XYZ file of C-alpha atoms in Angstrom:
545
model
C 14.320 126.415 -87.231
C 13.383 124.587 -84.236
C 14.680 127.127 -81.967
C 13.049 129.920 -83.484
C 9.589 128.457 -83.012
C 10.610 128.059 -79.587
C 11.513 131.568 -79.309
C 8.093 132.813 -80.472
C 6.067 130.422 -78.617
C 7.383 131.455 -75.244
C 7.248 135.281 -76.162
C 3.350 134.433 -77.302
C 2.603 132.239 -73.964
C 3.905 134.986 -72.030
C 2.037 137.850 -74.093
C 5.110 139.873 -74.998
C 3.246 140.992 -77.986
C 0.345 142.698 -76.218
C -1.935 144.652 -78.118
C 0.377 144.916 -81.175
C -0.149 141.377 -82.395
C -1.821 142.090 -85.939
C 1.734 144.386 -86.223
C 3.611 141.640 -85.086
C 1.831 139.160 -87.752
C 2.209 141.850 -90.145
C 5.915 141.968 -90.351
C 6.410 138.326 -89.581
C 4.782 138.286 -92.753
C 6.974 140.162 -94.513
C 9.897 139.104 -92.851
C 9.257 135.558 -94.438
C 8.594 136.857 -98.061
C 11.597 139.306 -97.810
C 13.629 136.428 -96.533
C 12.580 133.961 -99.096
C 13.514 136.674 -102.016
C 16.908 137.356 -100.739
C 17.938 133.479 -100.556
C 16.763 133.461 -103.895
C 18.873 136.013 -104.999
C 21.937 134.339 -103.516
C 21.192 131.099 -104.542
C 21.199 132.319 -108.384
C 24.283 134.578 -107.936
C 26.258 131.897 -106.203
C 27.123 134.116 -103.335
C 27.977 131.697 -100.684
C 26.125 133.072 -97.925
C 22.648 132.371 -95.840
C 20.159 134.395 -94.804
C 17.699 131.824 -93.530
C 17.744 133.589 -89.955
C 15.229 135.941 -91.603
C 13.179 133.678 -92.324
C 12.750 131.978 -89.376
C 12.822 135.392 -87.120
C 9.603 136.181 -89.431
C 8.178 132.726 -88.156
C 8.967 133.650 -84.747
C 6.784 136.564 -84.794
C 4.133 134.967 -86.534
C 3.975 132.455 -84.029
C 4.059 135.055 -81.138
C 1.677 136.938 -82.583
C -1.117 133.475 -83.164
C -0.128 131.754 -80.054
C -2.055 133.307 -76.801
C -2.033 134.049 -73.387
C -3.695 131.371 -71.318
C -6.476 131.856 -69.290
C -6.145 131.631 -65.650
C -9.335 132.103 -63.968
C -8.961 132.791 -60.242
C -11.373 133.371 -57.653
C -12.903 137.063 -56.465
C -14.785 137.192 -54.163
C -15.758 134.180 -51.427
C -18.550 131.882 -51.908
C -19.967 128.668 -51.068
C -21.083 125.653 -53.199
C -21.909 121.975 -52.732
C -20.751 119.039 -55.106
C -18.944 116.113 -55.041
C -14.894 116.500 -54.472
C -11.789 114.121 -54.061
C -8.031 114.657 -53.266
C -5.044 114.863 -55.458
C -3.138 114.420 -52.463
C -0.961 117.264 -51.362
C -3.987 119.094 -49.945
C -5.528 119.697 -53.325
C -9.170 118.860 -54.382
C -10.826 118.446 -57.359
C -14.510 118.100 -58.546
C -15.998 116.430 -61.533
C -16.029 119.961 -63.048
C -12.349 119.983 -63.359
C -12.293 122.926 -60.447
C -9.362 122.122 -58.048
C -8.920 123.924 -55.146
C -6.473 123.701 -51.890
C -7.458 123.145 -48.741
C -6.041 122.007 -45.395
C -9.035 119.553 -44.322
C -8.243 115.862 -44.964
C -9.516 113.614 -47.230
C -8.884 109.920 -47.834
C -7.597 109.044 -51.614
C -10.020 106.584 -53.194
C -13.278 108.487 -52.013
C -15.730 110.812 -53.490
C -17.171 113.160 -50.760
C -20.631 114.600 -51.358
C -20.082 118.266 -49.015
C -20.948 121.584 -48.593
C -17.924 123.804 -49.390
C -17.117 127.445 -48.595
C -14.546 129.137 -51.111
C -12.207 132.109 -50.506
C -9.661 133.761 -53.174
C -6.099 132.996 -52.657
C -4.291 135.507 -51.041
C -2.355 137.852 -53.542
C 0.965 139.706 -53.085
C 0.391 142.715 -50.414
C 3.380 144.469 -51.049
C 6.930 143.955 -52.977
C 8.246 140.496 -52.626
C 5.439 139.241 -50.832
C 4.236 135.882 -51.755
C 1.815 136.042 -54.598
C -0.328 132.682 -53.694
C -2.945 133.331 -55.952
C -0.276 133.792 -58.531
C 1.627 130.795 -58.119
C -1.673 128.408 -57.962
C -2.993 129.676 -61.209
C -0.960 128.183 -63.668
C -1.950 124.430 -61.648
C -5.558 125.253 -62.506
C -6.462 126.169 -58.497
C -8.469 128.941 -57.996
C -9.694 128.985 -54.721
C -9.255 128.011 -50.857
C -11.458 125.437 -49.697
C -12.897 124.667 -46.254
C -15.943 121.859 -46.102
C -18.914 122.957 -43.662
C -20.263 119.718 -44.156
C -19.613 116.097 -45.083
C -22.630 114.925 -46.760
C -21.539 111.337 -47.692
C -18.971 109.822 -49.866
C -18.633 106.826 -52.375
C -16.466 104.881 -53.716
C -14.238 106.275 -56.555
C -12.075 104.154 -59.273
C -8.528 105.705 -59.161
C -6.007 105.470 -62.346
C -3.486 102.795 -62.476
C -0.393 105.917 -61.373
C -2.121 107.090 -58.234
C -2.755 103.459 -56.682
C 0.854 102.411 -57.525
C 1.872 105.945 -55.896
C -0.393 105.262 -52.988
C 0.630 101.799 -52.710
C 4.425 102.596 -52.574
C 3.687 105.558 -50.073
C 2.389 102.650 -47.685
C 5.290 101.107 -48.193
C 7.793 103.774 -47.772
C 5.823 105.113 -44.545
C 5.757 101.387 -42.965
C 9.809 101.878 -42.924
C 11.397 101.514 -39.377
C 12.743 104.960 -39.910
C 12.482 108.805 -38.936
C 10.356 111.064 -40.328
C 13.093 112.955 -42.290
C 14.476 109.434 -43.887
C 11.100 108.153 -45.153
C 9.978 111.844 -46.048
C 13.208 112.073 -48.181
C 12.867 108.187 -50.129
C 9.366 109.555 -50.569
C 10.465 112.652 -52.097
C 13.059 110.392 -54.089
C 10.940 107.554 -54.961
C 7.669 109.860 -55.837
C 8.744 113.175 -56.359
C 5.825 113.856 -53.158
C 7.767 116.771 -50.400
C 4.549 116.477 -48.546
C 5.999 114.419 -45.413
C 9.486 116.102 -45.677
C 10.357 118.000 -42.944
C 11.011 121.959 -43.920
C 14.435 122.027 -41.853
C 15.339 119.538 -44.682
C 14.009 121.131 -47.397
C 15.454 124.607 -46.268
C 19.115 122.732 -45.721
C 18.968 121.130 -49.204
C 17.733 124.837 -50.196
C 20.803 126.341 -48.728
C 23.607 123.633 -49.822
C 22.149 123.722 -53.615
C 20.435 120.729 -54.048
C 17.009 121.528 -54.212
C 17.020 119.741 -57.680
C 17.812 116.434 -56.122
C 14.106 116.697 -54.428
C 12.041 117.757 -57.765
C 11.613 115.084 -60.126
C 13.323 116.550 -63.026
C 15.785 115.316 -65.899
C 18.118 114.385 -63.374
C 15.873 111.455 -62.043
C 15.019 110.522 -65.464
C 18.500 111.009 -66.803
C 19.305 108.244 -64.138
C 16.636 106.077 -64.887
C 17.212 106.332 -68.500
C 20.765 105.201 -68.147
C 19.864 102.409 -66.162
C 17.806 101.264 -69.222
C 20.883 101.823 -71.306
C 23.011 99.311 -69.290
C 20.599 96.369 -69.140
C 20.133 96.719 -72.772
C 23.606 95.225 -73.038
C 22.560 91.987 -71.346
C 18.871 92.080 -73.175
C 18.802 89.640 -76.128
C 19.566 90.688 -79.910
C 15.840 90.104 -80.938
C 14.751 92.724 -78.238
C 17.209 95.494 -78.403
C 15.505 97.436 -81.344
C 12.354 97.806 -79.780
C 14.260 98.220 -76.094
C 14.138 102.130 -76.797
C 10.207 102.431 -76.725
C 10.302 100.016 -73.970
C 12.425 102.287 -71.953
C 10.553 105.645 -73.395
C 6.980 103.622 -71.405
C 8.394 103.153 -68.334
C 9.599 106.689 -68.342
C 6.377 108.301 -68.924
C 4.923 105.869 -66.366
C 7.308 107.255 -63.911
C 5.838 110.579 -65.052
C 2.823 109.433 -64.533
C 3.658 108.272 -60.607
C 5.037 111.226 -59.471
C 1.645 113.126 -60.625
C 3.028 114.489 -63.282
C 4.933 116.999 -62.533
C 6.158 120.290 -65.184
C 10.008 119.074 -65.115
C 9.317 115.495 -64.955
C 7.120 116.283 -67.839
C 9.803 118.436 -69.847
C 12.630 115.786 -69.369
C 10.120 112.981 -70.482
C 9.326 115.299 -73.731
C 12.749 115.498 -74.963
C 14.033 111.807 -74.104
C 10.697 110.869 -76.610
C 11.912 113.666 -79.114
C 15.269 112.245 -78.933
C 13.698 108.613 -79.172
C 11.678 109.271 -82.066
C 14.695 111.512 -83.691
C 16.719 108.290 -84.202
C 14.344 106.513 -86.735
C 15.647 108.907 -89.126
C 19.266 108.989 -89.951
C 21.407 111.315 -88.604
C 21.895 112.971 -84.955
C 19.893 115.954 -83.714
C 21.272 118.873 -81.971
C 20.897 119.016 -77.910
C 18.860 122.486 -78.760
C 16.858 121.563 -81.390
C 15.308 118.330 -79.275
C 15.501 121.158 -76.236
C 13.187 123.098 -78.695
C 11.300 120.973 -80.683
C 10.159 119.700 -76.839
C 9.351 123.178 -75.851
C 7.196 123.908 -78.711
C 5.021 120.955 -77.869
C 4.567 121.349 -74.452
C 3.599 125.194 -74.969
C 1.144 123.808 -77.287
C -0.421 121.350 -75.182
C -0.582 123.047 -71.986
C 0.837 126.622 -72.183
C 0.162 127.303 -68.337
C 3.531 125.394 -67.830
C 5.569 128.707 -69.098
C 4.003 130.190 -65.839
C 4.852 126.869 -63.446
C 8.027 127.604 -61.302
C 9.148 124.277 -61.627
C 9.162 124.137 -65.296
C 10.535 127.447 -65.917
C 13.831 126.408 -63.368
C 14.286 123.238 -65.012
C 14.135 124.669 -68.811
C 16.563 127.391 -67.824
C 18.982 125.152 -66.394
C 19.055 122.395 -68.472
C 19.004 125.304 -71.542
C 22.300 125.951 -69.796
C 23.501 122.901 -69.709
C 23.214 122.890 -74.003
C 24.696 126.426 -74.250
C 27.530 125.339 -71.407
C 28.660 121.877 -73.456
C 31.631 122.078 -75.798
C 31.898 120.367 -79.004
C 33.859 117.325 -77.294
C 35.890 115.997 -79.750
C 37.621 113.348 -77.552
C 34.313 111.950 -75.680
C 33.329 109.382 -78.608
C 37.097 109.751 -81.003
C 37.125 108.266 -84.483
C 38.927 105.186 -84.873
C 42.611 106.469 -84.397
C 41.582 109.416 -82.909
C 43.130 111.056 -79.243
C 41.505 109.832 -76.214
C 42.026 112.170 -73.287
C 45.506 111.860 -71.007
C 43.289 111.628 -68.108
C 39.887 110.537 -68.003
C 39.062 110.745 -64.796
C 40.046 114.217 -63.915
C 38.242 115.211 -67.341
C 35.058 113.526 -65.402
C 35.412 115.933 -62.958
C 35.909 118.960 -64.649
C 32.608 118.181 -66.780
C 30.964 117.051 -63.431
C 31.835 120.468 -62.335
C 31.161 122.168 -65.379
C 27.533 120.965 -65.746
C 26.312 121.823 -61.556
C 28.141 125.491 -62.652
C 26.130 125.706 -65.490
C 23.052 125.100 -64.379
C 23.367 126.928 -61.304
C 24.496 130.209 -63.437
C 21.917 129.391 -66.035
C 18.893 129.788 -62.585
C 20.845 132.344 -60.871
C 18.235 135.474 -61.890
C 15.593 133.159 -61.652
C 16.109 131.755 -58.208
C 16.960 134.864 -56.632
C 13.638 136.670 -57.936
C 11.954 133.358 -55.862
C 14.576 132.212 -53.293
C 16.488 135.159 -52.395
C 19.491 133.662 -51.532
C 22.143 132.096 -53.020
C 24.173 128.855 -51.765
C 27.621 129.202 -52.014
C 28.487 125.202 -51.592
C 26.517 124.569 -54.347
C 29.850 123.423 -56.558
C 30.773 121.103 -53.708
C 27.620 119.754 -52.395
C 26.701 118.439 -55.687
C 29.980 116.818 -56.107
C 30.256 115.233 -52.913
C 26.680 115.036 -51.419
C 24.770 113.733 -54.337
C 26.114 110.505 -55.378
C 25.650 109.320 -51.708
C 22.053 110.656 -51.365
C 21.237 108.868 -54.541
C 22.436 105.767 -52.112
C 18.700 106.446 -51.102
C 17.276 104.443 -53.610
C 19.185 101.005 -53.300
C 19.146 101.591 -50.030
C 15.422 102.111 -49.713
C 14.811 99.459 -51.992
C 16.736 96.973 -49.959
C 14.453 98.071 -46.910
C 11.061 97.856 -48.368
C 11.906 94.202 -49.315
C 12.890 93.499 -45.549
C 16.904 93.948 -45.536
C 17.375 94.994 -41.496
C 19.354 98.549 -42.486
C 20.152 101.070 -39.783
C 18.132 103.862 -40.010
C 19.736 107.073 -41.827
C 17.914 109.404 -39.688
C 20.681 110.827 -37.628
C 23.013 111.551 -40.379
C 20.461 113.367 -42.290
C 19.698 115.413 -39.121
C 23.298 116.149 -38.720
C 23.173 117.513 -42.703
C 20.453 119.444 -41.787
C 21.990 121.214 -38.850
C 25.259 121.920 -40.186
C 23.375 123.196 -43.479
C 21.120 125.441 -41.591
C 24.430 127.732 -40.611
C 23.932 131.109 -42.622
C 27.309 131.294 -43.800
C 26.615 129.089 -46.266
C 24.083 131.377 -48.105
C 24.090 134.216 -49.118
C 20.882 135.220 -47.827
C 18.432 138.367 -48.533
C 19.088 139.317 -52.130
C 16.224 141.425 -54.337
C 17.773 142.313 -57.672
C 15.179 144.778 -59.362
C 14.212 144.400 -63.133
C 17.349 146.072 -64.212
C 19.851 144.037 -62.239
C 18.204 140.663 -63.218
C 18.467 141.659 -66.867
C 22.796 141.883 -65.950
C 22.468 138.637 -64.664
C 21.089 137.119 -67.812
C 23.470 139.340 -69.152
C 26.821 137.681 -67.331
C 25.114 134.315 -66.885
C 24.980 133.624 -71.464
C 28.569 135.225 -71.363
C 29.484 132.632 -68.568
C 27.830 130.091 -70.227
C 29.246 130.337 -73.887
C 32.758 130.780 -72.006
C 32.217 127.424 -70.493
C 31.386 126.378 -74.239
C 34.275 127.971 -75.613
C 36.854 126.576 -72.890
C 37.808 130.351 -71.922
C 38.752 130.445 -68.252
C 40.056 134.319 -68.433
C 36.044 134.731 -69.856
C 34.757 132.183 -67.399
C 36.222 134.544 -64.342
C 35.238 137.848 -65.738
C 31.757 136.344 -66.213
C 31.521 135.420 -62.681
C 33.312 138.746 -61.082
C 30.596 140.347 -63.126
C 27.896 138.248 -62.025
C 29.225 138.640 -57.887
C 29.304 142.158 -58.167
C 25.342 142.355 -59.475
C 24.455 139.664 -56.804
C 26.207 141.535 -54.002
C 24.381 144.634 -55.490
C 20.831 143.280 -54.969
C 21.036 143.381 -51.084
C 18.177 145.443 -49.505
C 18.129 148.908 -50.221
C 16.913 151.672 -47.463
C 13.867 153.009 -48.808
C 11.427 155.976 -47.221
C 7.956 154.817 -48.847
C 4.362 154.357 -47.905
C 1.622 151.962 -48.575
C -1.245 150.685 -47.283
C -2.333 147.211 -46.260
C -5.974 145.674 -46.221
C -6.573 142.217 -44.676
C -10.490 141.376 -44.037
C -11.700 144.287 -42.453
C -8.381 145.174 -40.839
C -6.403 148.574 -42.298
C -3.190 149.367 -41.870
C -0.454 151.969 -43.087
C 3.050 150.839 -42.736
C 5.571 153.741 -43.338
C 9.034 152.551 -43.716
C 11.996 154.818 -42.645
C 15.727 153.888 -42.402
C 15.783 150.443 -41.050
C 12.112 151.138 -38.863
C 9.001 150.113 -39.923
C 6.249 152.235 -38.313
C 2.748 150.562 -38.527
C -0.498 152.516 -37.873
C -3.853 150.308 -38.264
C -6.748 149.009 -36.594
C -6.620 146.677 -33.665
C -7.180 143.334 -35.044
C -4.348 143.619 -37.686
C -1.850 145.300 -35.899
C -2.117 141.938 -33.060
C -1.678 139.629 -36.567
C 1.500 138.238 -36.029
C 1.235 136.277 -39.205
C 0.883 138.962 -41.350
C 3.618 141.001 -40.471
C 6.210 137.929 -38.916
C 5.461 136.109 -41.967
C 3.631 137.186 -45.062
C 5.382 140.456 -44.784
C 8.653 139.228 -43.621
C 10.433 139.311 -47.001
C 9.107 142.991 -47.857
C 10.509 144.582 -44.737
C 14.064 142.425 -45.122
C 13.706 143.802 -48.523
C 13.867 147.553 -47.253
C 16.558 146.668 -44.594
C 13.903 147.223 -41.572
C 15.285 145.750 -38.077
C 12.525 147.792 -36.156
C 8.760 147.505 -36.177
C 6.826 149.931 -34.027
C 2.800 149.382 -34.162
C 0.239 151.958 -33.090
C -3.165 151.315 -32.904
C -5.712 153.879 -34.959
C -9.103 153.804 -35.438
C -10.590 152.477 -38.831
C -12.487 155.643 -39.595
C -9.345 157.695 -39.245
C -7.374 155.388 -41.369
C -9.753 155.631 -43.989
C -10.116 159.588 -43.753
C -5.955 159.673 -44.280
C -6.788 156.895 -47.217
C -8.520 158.774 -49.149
C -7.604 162.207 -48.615
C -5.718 163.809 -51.157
């Protein structure tokens, strides 16, 4: 059942049913009553088969239809405002209101500033592929850009228990006799914060696959979680049965450290599903505490279906579920076969579970990403047991161990990561071509369940050929581009770009070096040629027919 609910809670959070929900409701409905009749049926004829699945697909649409699209108010048009604000850290601010807004000005955590504030909308998406800041900001409940015009006095302010231990081992982690990549990486470790980490290392983590290792995710809690499992060996009898909710606290106040982040938050959810799960007898399936978690989550705060974070971390670790085989020789009954070699079978599920979740993101991170690493297998084999080094490491440094600094060898990762032939840069599937990678990526995956490598390498032949289809295409197209007052018509053609607007935009080199940059790799344009027009007779060829 779980699953089901799941099903229809993500296509209601994401408003799949549009204006049809009453039909929707309707034939849920009906598909419950129908469904109910029929199991009757069997159940007095002694037929031997279920039909439940109706059932539940009626409850699926009955929850799609009741469960609603967020709101996600953004902001217009600019204005100004006065108030009191304080940081989140991360250059975001917040006001007693609840408003939170980004901004670039600094504030210092632990203060309430009384100022006046000028607002402006978040850019928006210009053109195909562009970033869509507004977009992405929504679903974090900030609306605006903020710059302060005046400081007006601050006070004070009482910070939660999380944010003074996270600013308190941020001190700590910056007072380390290291570079700025090594303490920006135990901080992104430690806290799950990417503010101080350098973006040639996030870009060479990007491009070798292990982005994951920097978001605090399942992975991190996964670890921590296990660590809890080995001391509980040592702990005395009279503590062990209440060493699970023990463990489940500190989790969630590792959550609560690293600011609580969507995929901190989703892997916290299903190690308390699974928790609470084992008061009752029996063991719950991986996709039913995958689900049940889901549901709840969507029900609390359904803005995290539109969170990147959350969405990357559900598919892959949805991936993982689909990807695991019934292992029959992991946990054998007394008397049972234990595998011939268990160490190479470590592998091969060590490999098994960074190709899984990889294939399970693929459509996903190429919509976002655009490129694809192809050391990904490899890199999280041999490159992420010793970056998880980083923590004992760290640990040993903060309490005054004299360590060497790792500085150089994480530059030296960084450089040789930053070579483009490990990525498979500049891919844009369209609608269609994701859809075939969904499409190849649940045949992979249930291949990798079923132990099929014949279905495993037709899978990923499949899924190369749609990747290596989603380069940029050579478009002739038109559109026009409004920034401020600036105007501008960019005409694509072949692999040129020919850009006719006023003076002021055409001399942005942000706009078209940077905001634009994926849209014209998109079309294949090498060559930008900008002529300068006045605005009057770029609005005449606007809005003439």
């Amino acid at each position: 059942m779980a699953p089901w609910l799941m099903l229809g809670m993500w296509l209601g959070v994401l408003g799949v049913p549009g204006a049809h929900r009453l039909y929707w409701l309707l034939v849920g409905i009906a598909l419950v009553l129908v469904g109910a009749a029929i199991e009757e049926v069997i159940r007095r004829r002694a037929w031997g088969v279920t039909v439940s699945w109706v059932r539940w697909a009626g409850l699926a649409l009955m929850l799609g239809a009741i469960r609603t699209v967020p709101e996600m108010p953004t902001l217009d048009v600019p204005r100004r405002t006065e108030g009191w604000f304080w940081t989140e850290g991360g250059g975001i601010w917040q006001d007693s209101s609840g408003l939170r807004l980004r901004s670039s000005d600094t504030l210092s955590e632990g203060f309430a500033y009384r100022m006046r504030v000028e607002l402006v909308p978040l850019d928006t998406a210009m053109a195909p592929w562009v970033f869509d800041a507004a977009r992405a900001a929504a679903p974090r409940r900030i609306i605006a850009r903020a710059r302060a015009t005046a400081r007006l006095g601050r006070v004070p302010l009482e910070r939660p228990w999380w944010r003074r231990a996270a600013a308190w081992g941020r001190a700590r982690i910056q007072e380390l006799p290291w570079g700025p990549a090594a303490r920006g990486l135990a901080q992104a470790l430690w806290l799950g914060d990417l503010e101080d980490l350098p973006e040639s290392v996030r870009y060479g983590f990007q491009n070798l696959g292990l982005s994951h290792v920097l978001a605090v995710s399942g992975f991190h809690l996964g670890l921590l979680w296990g660590l809890f499992v080995l001391v509980q060996r040592v702990v005395p009898p009279a503590l062990r049965a209440g060493w699970p909710l023990l463990a489940l606290g500190a989790i969630w106040a590792f959550v609560a450290v690293v600011g609580f982040s969507a995929s901190s938050v989703r892997a916290a959810a299903m190690l308390s599903v699974v928790t609470v799960s084992r008061l009752w007898p029996g063991s719950p399936r991986g996709i039913d505490v995958f689900a049940v978690a889901q549901v709840l989550l969507l029900a609390w705060e359904p803005r995290m279906a539109y969170q990147l974070g959350f969405q990357l971390s559900s598919a892959a670790v949805l991936g993982l579920i689909t990807a695991n085989p019934p292992d029959q020789t992991a946990n054998p009954p007394e008397g049972g076969v234990k595998p011939k070699h268990p160490r190479l079978k470590a592998v091969v599920d060590g490999m098994r579970v960074s190709f899984a979740a990889q294939w399970a993101t693929t459509g996903l991170s190429l919509v976002t990403f655009h490129t694809v690493p192809l050391w990904f297998l490899a890199s999280n084999l041999l490159l992420v047991p010793v970056l998880l080094l980083i923590y004992p490491y760290s640990a040993l440094a903060m309490l005054g161990v004299g360590l060497p600094d790792p500085e150089p060898l994480l530059v030296a990762l960084t450089t040789w990561a930053d070579d483009p032939r490990w990525v498979w840069g500049d891919r844009f599937p369209s609608p269609e071509q994701v859809v075939l990678l969904t499409v190849g990526s649940v045949g992979g995956l249930l291949a990798l369940r079923a132990r099929r490598p014949w279905r495993v390498a037709v899978a990923l032949v499949f899924t190369v050929w749609v990747v290596g289809e989603s380069g940029p295409r050579s478009l002739r197209e038109q559109r026009w581009i409004s920034v401020g007052r600036g105007l501008a018509c960019v005409q694509v053609r072949a692999d040129t770009a020919h850009i006719f607007g006023t003076k002021y935009l055409i001399n942005n080199e942000f706009v078209w070096n940077q905001k634009l940059n994926q849209y014209f790799k998109s079309r294949g344009v090498r060559h930008i040629v900008r002529h300068v027009r006045p605005y009057e007779q770029l609005q005449r060829e606007r809005t003439s027919p």
